[in-house]
mmCIF file of C-alpha atoms and ligand atoms in Angstrom:
data_model
loop_
_atom_site.group_PDB
_atom_site.id
_atom_site.type_symbol
_atom_site.label_atom_id
_atom_site.label_comp_id
_atom_site.label_asym_id
_atom_site.label_seq_id
_atom_site.Cartn_x
_atom_site.Cartn_y
_atom_site.Cartn_z
ATOM 1 C CA MET A 5 -24.456 -4.592 30.644
ATOM 2 C CA SER A 6 -22.493 -6.987 28.542
ATOM 3 C CA PHE A 7 -22.670 -7.612 24.764
ATOM 4 C CA THR A 8 -24.678 -8.889 21.900
ATOM 5 C CA ILE A 9 -23.215 -10.330 18.687
ATOM 6 C CA ILE A 10 -24.482 -8.230 15.756
ATOM 7 C CA GLY A 11 -22.360 -9.640 12.972
ATOM 8 C CA THR A 12 -20.119 -12.573 12.064
ATOM 9 C CA GLY A 13 -17.645 -13.276 9.302
ATOM 10 C CA SER A 14 -15.019 -15.801 8.351
ATOM 11 C CA ALA A 15 -12.356 -16.607 5.748
ATOM 12 C CA LEU A 16 -10.414 -19.656 4.682
ATOM 13 C CA PRO A 17 -7.385 -19.643 2.394
ATOM 14 C CA LYS A 18 -8.156 -21.133 -0.992
ATOM 15 C CA THR A 19 -5.589 -23.970 -1.068
ATOM 16 C CA ILE A 20 -7.023 -27.220 0.259
ATOM 17 C CA GLN A 21 -4.729 -29.975 1.387
ATOM 18 C CA THR A 22 -6.347 -33.404 1.711
ATOM 19 C CA ASN A 23 -5.121 -36.349 3.786
ATOM 20 C CA GLU A 24 -4.073 -38.031 0.522
ATOM 21 C CA ASP A 25 -1.945 -34.968 -0.307
ATOM 22 C CA LEU A 26 -0.172 -35.309 3.055
ATOM 23 C CA ALA A 27 0.389 -39.026 2.502
ATOM 24 C CA GLN A 28 2.501 -38.093 -0.552
ATOM 25 C CA PHE A 29 5.292 -36.805 1.731
ATOM 26 C CA LEU A 30 4.500 -38.039 5.249
ATOM 27 C CA ASP A 31 4.334 -41.644 6.534
ATOM 28 C CA THR A 32 0.606 -41.420 7.150
ATOM 29 C CA SER A 33 -2.696 -42.355 5.552
ATOM 30 C CA HIS A 34 -6.213 -40.998 5.066
ATOM 31 C CA GLU A 35 -7.523 -43.894 7.110
ATOM 32 C CA TRP A 36 -5.249 -43.182 10.085
ATOM 33 C CA ILE A 37 -6.015 -39.469 10.158
ATOM 34 C CA VAL A 38 -9.816 -39.880 9.770
ATOM 35 C CA SER A 39 -10.081 -42.658 12.343
ATOM 36 C CA ARG A 40 -7.964 -40.806 14.980
ATOM 37 C CA THR A 41 -9.230 -37.294 14.358
ATOM 38 C CA GLY A 42 -12.114 -37.001 11.918
ATOM 39 C CA ILE A 43 -10.040 -34.623 9.756
ATOM 40 C CA GLU A 44 -10.263 -35.066 5.983
ATOM 41 C CA ALA A 45 -8.783 -31.810 4.668
ATOM 42 C CA ARG A 46 -7.484 -28.420 5.787
ATOM 43 C CA HIS A 47 -7.027 -25.003 4.169
ATOM 44 C CA ILE A 48 -3.496 -23.665 3.967
ATOM 45 C CA CYS A 49 -2.206 -20.089 3.396
ATOM 46 C CA VAL A 50 -0.102 -20.362 0.226
ATOM 47 C CA ASP A 51 -0.953 -17.206 -1.736
ATOM 48 C CA GLU A 52 -2.540 -15.408 1.188
ATOM 49 C CA SER A 53 -0.869 -13.664 4.115
ATOM 50 C CA ILE A 54 -2.324 -14.051 7.639
ATOM 51 C CA LEU A 55 -3.446 -10.436 7.362
ATOM 52 C CA ASP A 56 -5.312 -11.235 4.100
ATOM 53 C CA ILE A 57 -7.612 -13.815 5.703
ATOM 54 C CA ALA A 58 -7.986 -11.780 8.898
ATOM 55 C CA LEU A 59 -9.062 -8.783 6.841
ATOM 56 C CA GLU A 60 -11.508 -10.801 4.740
ATOM 57 C CA ALA A 61 -13.203 -12.229 7.849
ATOM 58 C CA SER A 62 -13.319 -8.725 9.420
ATOM 59 C CA VAL A 63 -14.836 -7.113 6.345
ATOM 60 C CA ASN A 64 -17.463 -9.886 6.170
ATOM 61 C CA ALA A 65 -18.370 -9.449 9.840
ATOM 62 C CA LEU A 66 -18.676 -5.642 9.527
ATOM 63 C CA ALA A 67 -20.915 -6.068 6.468
ATOM 64 C CA ASN A 68 -23.023 -8.580 8.308
ATOM 65 C CA ALA A 69 -23.334 -6.174 11.273
ATOM 66 C CA GLN A 70 -23.990 -3.281 8.875
ATOM 67 C CA ILE A 71 -21.490 -1.025 10.524
ATOM 68 C CA LYS A 72 -18.556 0.936 9.127
ATOM 69 C CA PRO A 73 -14.943 0.504 10.341
ATOM 70 C CA ALA A 74 -14.919 4.099 11.575
ATOM 71 C CA GLU A 75 -17.643 3.151 14.072
ATOM 72 C CA LEU A 76 -15.401 0.540 15.809
ATOM 73 C CA ASP A 77 -14.221 1.454 19.332
ATOM 74 C CA LEU A 78 -11.818 -1.480 19.743
ATOM 75 C CA ILE A 79 -10.216 -4.330 17.780
ATOM 76 C CA ILE A 80 -9.134 -7.466 19.672
ATOM 77 C CA CYS A 81 -7.236 -10.057 17.641
ATOM 78 C CA PRO A 82 -6.845 -13.452 19.331
ATOM 79 C CA THR A 83 -3.885 -15.111 17.531
ATOM 80 C CA LEU A 84 -0.614 -16.936 18.080
ATOM 81 C CA GLY A 85 0.877 -14.240 15.850
ATOM 82 C CA GLY A 86 0.495 -12.532 12.533
ATOM 83 C CA ASP A 87 2.941 -11.883 9.691
ATOM 84 C CA THR A 88 5.115 -9.640 11.864
ATOM 85 C CA VAL A 89 6.019 -9.591 15.554
ATOM 86 C CA THR A 90 5.254 -5.929 15.498
ATOM 87 C CA PRO A 91 3.105 -4.221 14.298
ATOM 88 C CA SER A 92 0.514 -6.460 15.889
ATOM 89 C CA LEU A 93 -1.951 -8.078 13.508
ATOM 90 C CA ALA A 94 -4.724 -6.060 15.153
ATOM 91 C CA CYS A 95 -2.960 -2.774 14.207
ATOM 92 C CA LEU A 96 -2.535 -3.931 10.600
ATOM 93 C CA ILE A 97 -6.204 -4.929 10.415
ATOM 94 C CA GLN A 98 -7.109 -1.493 11.810
ATOM 95 C CA GLU A 99 -4.980 0.219 9.150
ATOM 96 C CA GLN A 100 -6.352 -1.809 6.281
ATOM 97 C CA LEU A 101 -9.946 -1.367 7.414
ATOM 98 C CA GLY A 102 -9.487 2.365 7.856
ATOM 99 C CA ALA A 103 -10.546 2.228 11.514
ATOM 100 C CA THR A 104 -9.059 4.520 14.142
ATOM 101 C CA CYS A 105 -9.674 2.658 17.423
ATOM 102 C CA PRO A 106 -7.223 1.040 19.851
ATOM 103 C CA SER A 107 -6.185 -2.426 18.649
ATOM 104 C CA PHE A 108 -4.211 -5.271 20.156
ATOM 105 C CA ASP A 109 -3.415 -8.973 19.759
ATOM 106 C CA LEU A 110 -4.185 -11.518 22.510
ATOM 107 C CA ASN A 111 -2.456 -14.868 22.775
ATOM 108 C CA ALA A 112 -4.356 -17.649 24.514
ATOM 109 C CA ALA A 113 -3.719 -20.189 21.761
ATOM 110 C CA CYS A 114 -6.828 -22.199 20.762
ATOM 111 C CA SER A 115 -8.810 -20.636 23.646
ATOM 112 C CA GLY A 116 -8.086 -17.150 22.271
ATOM 113 C CA PHE A 117 -11.548 -16.397 20.893
ATOM 114 C CA VAL A 118 -13.277 -17.026 24.260
ATOM 115 C CA TYR A 119 -10.495 -15.052 26.030
ATOM 116 C CA GLY A 120 -11.180 -12.236 23.542
ATOM 117 C CA LEU A 121 -14.918 -12.290 24.350
ATOM 118 C CA ASP A 122 -14.113 -12.106 28.082
ATOM 119 C CA VAL A 123 -11.841 -9.064 27.576
ATOM 120 C CA ALA A 124 -14.529 -7.457 25.391
ATOM 121 C CA ASP A 125 -17.049 -8.098 28.140
ATOM 122 C CA ALA A 126 -14.839 -6.152 30.610
ATOM 123 C CA TYR A 127 -14.739 -3.189 28.174
ATOM 124 C CA PHE A 128 -18.526 -3.138 27.947
ATOM 125 C CA SER A 129 -18.756 -3.254 31.756
ATOM 126 C CA ARG A 130 -16.422 -0.250 31.977
ATOM 127 C CA ASN A 131 -17.506 1.834 28.999
ATOM 128 C CA GLY A 132 -21.071 0.883 28.280
ATOM 129 C CA ASP A 133 -22.043 1.522 24.658
ATOM 130 C CA MET A 134 -19.239 0.407 22.266
ATOM 131 C CA LYS A 135 -18.658 -1.524 19.097
ATOM 132 C CA ILE A 136 -15.906 -4.134 19.296
ATOM 133 C CA LEU A 137 -14.458 -6.351 16.568
ATOM 134 C CA VAL A 138 -13.082 -9.668 17.834
ATOM 135 C CA ILE A 139 -11.143 -11.218 14.921
ATOM 136 C CA ALA A 140 -9.518 -14.574 15.688
ATOM 137 C CA VAL A 141 -6.964 -15.840 13.178
ATOM 138 C CA ASP A 142 -4.229 -18.445 13.086
ATOM 139 C CA ALA A 143 -2.061 -19.924 10.353
ATOM 140 C CA MET A 144 -0.890 -23.115 11.984
ATOM 141 C CA SER A 145 0.662 -24.240 8.698
ATOM 142 C CA LYS A 146 3.481 -21.790 9.426
ATOM 143 C CA LEU A 147 4.027 -23.166 12.949
ATOM 144 C CA VAL A 148 4.068 -26.969 12.496
ATOM 145 C CA ASP A 149 7.008 -29.105 11.456
ATOM 146 C CA TRP A 150 5.977 -30.605 8.098
ATOM 147 C CA GLN A 151 8.288 -33.576 8.762
ATOM 148 C CA ASP A 152 6.348 -34.512 11.927
ATOM 149 C CA ARG A 153 3.326 -36.676 11.054
ATOM 150 C CA ALA A 154 2.119 -36.660 14.667
ATOM 151 C CA THR A 155 1.316 -32.942 14.519
ATOM 152 C CA ALA A 156 1.332 -31.744 10.868
ATOM 153 C CA VAL A 157 -1.831 -33.623 9.960
ATOM 154 C CA LEU A 158 -3.912 -31.975 12.689
ATOM 155 C CA PHE A 159 -3.946 -28.306 11.785
ATOM 156 C CA GLY A 160 -5.196 -25.776 9.228
ATOM 157 C CA ASP A 161 -5.451 -22.042 8.691
ATOM 158 C CA GLY A 162 -8.485 -19.762 9.021
ATOM 159 C CA ALA A 163 -10.035 -16.630 10.451
ATOM 160 C CA GLY A 164 -13.336 -15.939 12.178
ATOM 161 C CA ALA A 165 -14.708 -12.599 13.336
ATOM 162 C CA THR A 166 -17.585 -11.204 15.352
ATOM 163 C CA VAL A 167 -18.835 -7.637 15.887
ATOM 164 C CA LEU A 168 -20.124 -6.942 19.390
ATOM 165 C CA THR A 169 -22.281 -4.141 20.672
ATOM 166 C CA SER A 170 -23.673 -3.558 24.141
ATOM 167 C CA GLY A 171 -26.476 -5.940 25.114
ATOM 168 C CA ASP A 172 -27.219 -8.849 27.356
ATOM 169 C CA SER A 173 -26.557 -11.936 25.249
ATOM 170 C CA LEU A 174 -23.631 -13.119 27.340
ATOM 171 C CA LYS A 175 -25.104 -15.164 30.193
ATOM 172 C CA ALA A 176 -21.888 -16.524 31.688
ATOM 173 C CA ILE A 177 -18.216 -16.783 30.782
ATOM 174 C CA GLN A 178 -15.165 -18.287 32.459
ATOM 175 C CA LEU A 179 -11.449 -18.745 31.705
ATOM 176 C CA THR A 180 -8.823 -21.062 33.085
ATOM 177 C CA ALA A 181 -5.051 -21.379 32.716
ATOM 178 C CA VAL A 182 -2.773 -24.099 34.004
ATOM 179 C CA GLY A 183 0.783 -23.204 32.958
ATOM 180 C CA ASN A 184 2.420 -26.203 31.242
ATOM 181 C CA GLN A 185 5.405 -25.947 28.909
ATOM 182 C CA HIS A 186 5.639 -29.654 28.135
ATOM 183 C CA ALA A 187 2.149 -30.493 26.831
ATOM 184 C CA LEU A 188 2.092 -28.024 23.916
ATOM 185 C CA SER A 189 4.679 -25.415 22.999
ATOM 186 C CA ILE A 190 6.071 -23.484 20.065
ATOM 187 C CA PRO A 191 9.577 -22.251 20.885
ATOM 188 C CA TRP A 192 10.767 -18.903 19.567
ATOM 189 C CA PRO A 193 14.224 -18.540 18.010
ATOM 190 C CA LYS A 194 16.464 -17.040 20.705
ATOM 191 C CA GLY A 195 18.101 -14.246 18.682
ATOM 192 C CA ASN A 196 21.681 -13.806 17.700
ATOM 193 C CA HIS A 197 23.391 -11.807 20.434
ATOM 194 C CA PRO A 198 27.149 -12.726 20.381
ATOM 195 C CA LEU A 199 27.075 -13.925 23.993
ATOM 196 C CA THR A 200 24.420 -16.496 23.187
ATOM 197 C CA THR A 201 26.414 -17.983 20.292
ATOM 198 C CA GLY A 202 26.872 -21.709 20.573
ATOM 199 C CA GLN A 203 23.632 -22.366 22.381
ATOM 200 C CA PRO A 204 21.333 -24.526 20.329
ATOM 201 C CA HIS A 205 18.269 -22.715 19.013
ATOM 202 C CA PRO A 206 15.127 -24.863 19.225
ATOM 203 C CA ALA A 207 13.328 -25.181 15.905
ATOM 204 C CA PRO A 208 10.364 -22.802 16.058
ATOM 205 C CA TYR A 209 7.816 -25.550 15.437
ATOM 206 C CA LEU A 210 4.943 -26.947 17.458
ATOM 207 C CA LEU A 211 5.789 -29.661 19.987
ATOM 208 C CA MET A 212 2.940 -31.598 21.589
ATOM 209 C CA ASP A 213 2.231 -34.479 23.831
ATOM 210 C CA GLY A 214 -0.920 -35.491 21.969
ATOM 211 C CA PRO A 215 -2.343 -38.026 24.464
ATOM 212 C CA GLU A 216 -1.830 -35.598 27.393
ATOM 213 C CA VAL A 217 -3.596 -32.790 25.565
ATOM 214 C CA TYR A 218 -6.323 -35.210 24.564
ATOM 215 C CA ARG A 219 -7.043 -36.197 28.186
ATOM 216 C CA PHE A 220 -6.886 -32.556 29.300
ATOM 217 C CA ALA A 221 -9.282 -31.509 26.539
ATOM 218 C CA VAL A 222 -11.990 -34.082 27.305
ATOM 219 C CA ALA A 223 -11.888 -33.281 31.046
ATOM 220 C CA ALA A 224 -11.864 -29.511 30.383
ATOM 221 C CA ILE A 225 -14.865 -29.567 28.039
ATOM 222 C CA CYS A 226 -16.864 -31.484 30.649
ATOM 223 C CA SER A 227 -15.993 -29.401 33.687
ATOM 224 C CA ASP A 228 -16.175 -26.076 31.854
ATOM 225 C CA LEU A 229 -19.581 -26.822 30.293
ATOM 226 C CA ARG A 230 -20.953 -27.962 33.665
ATOM 227 C CA SER A 231 -19.820 -24.878 35.538
ATOM 228 C CA VAL A 232 -20.614 -22.288 32.858
ATOM 229 C CA THR A 233 -24.166 -23.551 32.435
ATOM 230 C CA GLN A 234 -24.554 -23.576 36.214
ATOM 231 C CA LYS A 235 -23.383 -19.937 36.324
ATOM 232 C CA ALA A 236 -25.876 -19.120 33.560
ATOM 233 C CA GLY A 237 -28.647 -20.810 35.542
ATOM 234 C CA ILE A 238 -29.539 -23.311 32.827
ATOM 235 C CA ALA A 239 -29.237 -27.052 32.388
ATOM 236 C CA LEU A 240 -26.903 -28.581 29.805
ATOM 237 C CA ALA A 241 -29.984 -30.062 28.183
ATOM 238 C CA ASP A 242 -31.355 -26.514 27.600
ATOM 239 C CA LEU A 243 -28.523 -25.644 25.235
ATOM 240 C CA ASP A 244 -29.479 -25.567 21.551
ATOM 241 C CA TYR A 245 -25.900 -25.744 20.225
ATOM 242 C CA ILE A 246 -22.545 -26.512 21.806
ATOM 243 C CA ILE A 247 -19.714 -25.203 19.619
ATOM 244 C CA PRO A 248 -16.479 -26.770 20.871
ATOM 245 C CA HIS A 249 -12.948 -26.044 19.692
ATOM 246 C CA GLN A 250 -12.577 -28.166 16.577
ATOM 247 C CA ALA A 251 -9.414 -30.057 17.362
ATOM 248 C CA ASN A 252 -10.400 -33.715 17.113
ATOM 249 C CA GLN A 253 -13.781 -35.380 16.591
ATOM 250 C CA ARG A 254 -12.895 -38.102 19.116
ATOM 251 C CA ILE A 255 -12.279 -35.505 21.824
ATOM 252 C CA ILE A 256 -15.742 -34.027 21.256
ATOM 253 C CA GLU A 257 -17.426 -37.444 21.149
ATOM 254 C CA GLY A 258 -15.631 -38.432 24.339
ATOM 255 C CA ALA A 259 -16.851 -35.322 26.124
ATOM 256 C CA ALA A 260 -20.429 -35.812 24.863
ATOM 257 C CA LYS A 261 -20.416 -39.382 26.172
ATOM 258 C CA ARG A 262 -19.101 -38.357 29.587
ATOM 259 C CA LEU A 263 -21.670 -35.608 29.852
ATOM 260 C CA LYS A 264 -24.398 -38.043 28.752
ATOM 261 C CA LEU A 265 -25.416 -35.590 26.005
ATOM 262 C CA SER A 266 -26.377 -36.451 22.466
ATOM 263 C CA ILE A 267 -23.497 -35.783 20.048
ATOM 264 C CA ASP A 268 -26.139 -33.956 17.950
ATOM 265 C CA LYS A 269 -25.955 -31.047 20.372
ATOM 266 C CA PHE A 270 -22.321 -30.541 19.446
ATOM 267 C CA VAL A 271 -21.427 -28.856 16.166
ATOM 268 C CA LEU A 272 -18.715 -30.909 14.439
ATOM 269 C CA ARG A 273 -16.725 -29.235 11.683
ATOM 270 C CA VAL A 274 -13.357 -30.935 12.137
ATOM 271 C CA ASP A 275 -13.572 -32.730 8.788
ATOM 272 C CA GLY A 276 -13.064 -29.832 6.355
ATOM 273 C CA CYS A 277 -10.734 -27.502 8.272
ATOM 274 C CA GLY A 278 -8.774 -29.441 10.862
ATOM 275 C CA ASN A 279 -7.695 -27.547 13.963
ATOM 276 C CA THR A 280 -7.609 -23.808 13.074
ATOM 277 C CA SER A 281 -6.658 -22.836 16.640
ATOM 278 C CA ALA A 282 -8.310 -19.560 17.762
ATOM 279 C CA ALA A 283 -10.319 -19.374 14.570
ATOM 280 C CA SER A 284 -12.133 -22.651 14.931
ATOM 281 C CA ILE A 285 -15.083 -21.522 17.087
ATOM 282 C CA PRO A 286 -15.860 -18.227 15.241
ATOM 283 C CA LEU A 287 -15.637 -20.060 11.873
ATOM 284 C CA VAL A 288 -18.439 -22.325 13.026
ATOM 285 C CA LEU A 289 -20.401 -19.433 14.561
ATOM 286 C CA ASP A 290 -20.316 -17.609 11.251
ATOM 287 C CA GLU A 291 -21.460 -20.673 9.288
ATOM 288 C CA LEU A 292 -24.438 -21.266 11.566
ATOM 289 C CA ASN A 293 -25.385 -17.595 11.679
ATOM 290 C CA ARG A 294 -25.281 -17.269 7.876
ATOM 291 C CA ASN A 295 -27.365 -20.409 7.536
ATOM 292 C CA GLY A 296 -30.041 -18.821 9.704
ATOM 293 C CA LEU A 297 -29.816 -21.361 12.526
ATOM 294 C CA PHE A 298 -29.720 -18.750 15.291
ATOM 295 C CA LYS A 299 -33.083 -17.233 16.301
ATOM 296 C CA SER A 300 -33.858 -14.858 19.135
ATOM 297 C CA GLY A 301 -33.419 -16.904 22.315
ATOM 298 C CA THR A 302 -31.213 -19.623 20.823
ATOM 299 C CA ARG A 303 -28.809 -20.801 23.548
ATOM 300 C CA ILE A 304 -25.270 -21.486 22.467
ATOM 301 C CA ALA A 305 -22.308 -22.681 24.530
ATOM 302 C CA LEU A 306 -18.745 -22.183 23.325
ATOM 303 C CA THR A 307 -15.973 -24.330 24.839
ATOM 304 C CA ALA A 308 -12.294 -24.015 23.962
ATOM 305 C CA PHE A 309 -8.993 -25.517 25.139
ATOM 306 C CA GLY A 310 -5.449 -25.198 23.994
ATOM 307 C CA GLY A 311 -1.815 -24.228 24.540
ATOM 308 C CA GLY A 312 -0.993 -22.644 27.836
ATOM 309 C CA LEU A 313 -2.708 -24.785 28.851
ATOM 310 C CA THR A 314 -5.790 -22.570 28.668
ATOM 311 C CA THR A 315 -9.534 -23.118 28.502
ATOM 312 C CA GLY A 316 -12.514 -20.844 28.066
ATOM 313 C CA ALA A 317 -16.265 -21.379 27.923
ATOM 314 C CA CYS A 318 -19.354 -19.195 27.751
ATOM 315 C CA VAL A 319 -23.117 -19.279 27.288
ATOM 316 C CA ILE A 320 -24.692 -16.852 24.817
ATOM 317 C CA GLU A 321 -28.374 -16.284 24.152
ATOM 318 C CA TRP A 322 -28.822 -14.995 20.597
ATOM 319 C CA ALA A 323 -30.579 -11.625 20.504
HETATM 320 O O1 UT7 B 425 -5.850 -27.331 20.035
HETATM 321 C C1 UT7 B 425 -5.303 -28.288 20.901
HETATM 322 C C2 UT7 B 425 -4.273 -28.974 20.120
HETATM 323 N N1 UT7 B 425 -4.117 -30.372 20.271
HETATM 324 C C3 UT7 B 425 -5.039 -31.350 20.323
HETATM 325 O O2 UT7 B 425 -6.189 -31.221 20.481
HETATM 326 C C4 UT7 B 425 -4.451 -32.750 20.187
HETATM 327 C C5 UT7 B 425 -4.978 -33.729 21.189
HETATM 328 N N2 UT7 B 425 -4.531 -35.065 20.916
HETATM 329 C C6 UT7 B 425 -4.986 -35.813 19.884
HETATM 330 O O3 UT7 B 425 -5.861 -35.349 19.176
HETATM 331 C C7 UT7 B 425 -4.454 -37.213 19.699
HETATM 332 O O4 UT7 B 425 -3.589 -37.545 20.790
HETATM 333 C C8 UT7 B 425 -3.630 -37.363 18.375
HETATM 334 C C9 UT7 B 425 -4.552 -37.308 17.176
HETATM 335 C C10 UT7 B 425 -2.583 -36.270 18.272
HETATM 336 C C11 UT7 B 425 -2.918 -38.704 18.318
HETATM 337 O O5 UT7 B 425 -3.874 -39.780 18.500
HETATM 338 P P1 UT7 B 425 -3.544 -40.950 19.522
HETATM 339 O O6 UT7 B 425 -4.664 -41.909 19.383
HETATM 340 O O7 UT7 B 425 -3.355 -40.309 20.857
HETATM 341 O O8 UT7 B 425 -2.214 -41.551 18.933
HETATM 342 P P2 UT7 B 425 -0.789 -41.703 19.606
HETATM 343 O O9 UT7 B 425 -0.124 -40.347 19.704
HETATM 344 O O10 UT7 B 425 -0.910 -42.497 20.849
HETATM 345 O O11 UT7 B 425 -0.016 -42.531 18.492
HETATM 346 C C12 UT7 B 425 -0.437 -43.862 18.154
HETATM 347 C C13 UT7 B 425 0.429 -44.350 17.030
HETATM 348 C C14 UT7 B 425 1.914 -44.180 17.246
HETATM 349 O O12 UT7 B 425 2.560 -45.287 16.717
HETATM 350 P P3 UT7 B 425 3.052 -46.530 17.691
HETATM 351 O O13 UT7 B 425 3.989 -45.865 18.678
HETATM 352 O O14 UT7 B 425 1.793 -47.007 18.335
HETATM 353 O O15 UT7 B 425 3.660 -47.452 16.715
HETATM 354 C C15 UT7 B 425 2.262 -42.973 16.384
HETATM 355 O O16 UT7 B 425 3.590 -42.995 15.947
HETATM 356 O O17 UT7 B 425 0.116 -43.649 15.815
HETATM 357 C C16 UT7 B 425 1.330 -43.162 15.238
HETATM 358 N N3 UT7 B 425 1.032 -41.952 14.507
HETATM 359 C C17 UT7 B 425 0.661 -41.910 13.219
HETATM 360 N N4 UT7 B 425 0.482 -42.884 12.303
HETATM 361 C C18 UT7 B 425 0.091 -42.514 11.095
HETATM 362 C C19 UT7 B 425 1.082 -40.648 14.965
HETATM 363 N N5 UT7 B 425 0.684 -39.814 14.020
HETATM 364 C C20 UT7 B 425 0.462 -40.563 12.896
HETATM 365 C C21 UT7 B 425 0.066 -40.242 11.585
HETATM 366 N N6 UT7 B 425 -0.129 -41.228 10.730
HETATM 367 N N7 UT7 B 425 -0.179 -38.990 11.181
#
């Protein structure tokens, strides 16, 4: 027994920052950003906290699933971090919802949502009938260096949630991790113990070797999709939708070409949101679900990659 998705929800902060807005203070242009990434705009938390958007997505998903917070047995929050180191964001979401279940954050960077589904799957295997909220949220605008044009233009903020109940929609899932500090990292300030005085504190902003992550991402999408569909016993061509992590349109196009698949099978939503890290896949899931694109039997593959370096992929058959 695994799970079935019974509800989805999402939330984006209301402030939109276009490429033209960024070109006001960065040495960049709309043309460069669109041609290299496909990104046109991103949503940024200005008036909202990270908890605000996480809560909005969670409430939407619970309403869509028609269940009450008190019915939840577990809250898993894939995120790079909320507004506080502790309490975890998951505990604050639990408090605000009025739920009473165990709740924890999970950090697998942009692969976090698929990691969260895999952890949820293990709970269903152990406990059988449960209701689990997986709420993925990241506010990358708080983690990038706004002086660094090579990274600041890529990211945005958002939250995407799903409510899971026991079922057999999950046909296959797999995770990978290849520890790598150099390709993508966000250092933490080292604290202020007197004995550490004098050591330089790295700025707590995202550092990335873009071309290395790009190559890793294209290869990971291809190998993960091949093996997860094989595990599910279906051909790539049998998938109705592939929802990849929305980092860069060129990465997705490159993977589609290598896999000899039509780009139309891949859902592309990089343009309006940029890379929202763990939230990017559930944001798209919610949009497609609300637009009625998923029918009973629709086959969906999710494929994610990100800091760690981590990857995760799964095949879901809509119930
Ligand atoms: O969730 C996972 C997170 N990360 C990713 O998915 C990122 C993966 N990597 C990428 O998407 C791409 O590598 C980038 C979009 C980050 C960069 O594209 P690229 O085609 O690999 O460009 P590049 O880093 O090789 O830079 C090419 C040029 C450089 O100038 P020179 O050295 O050729 O003169 C950069 O300084 O573009 C310059 N550049 C920019 N120019 C205008 C870098 N950023 C910008 C910018 N505007 N924003």
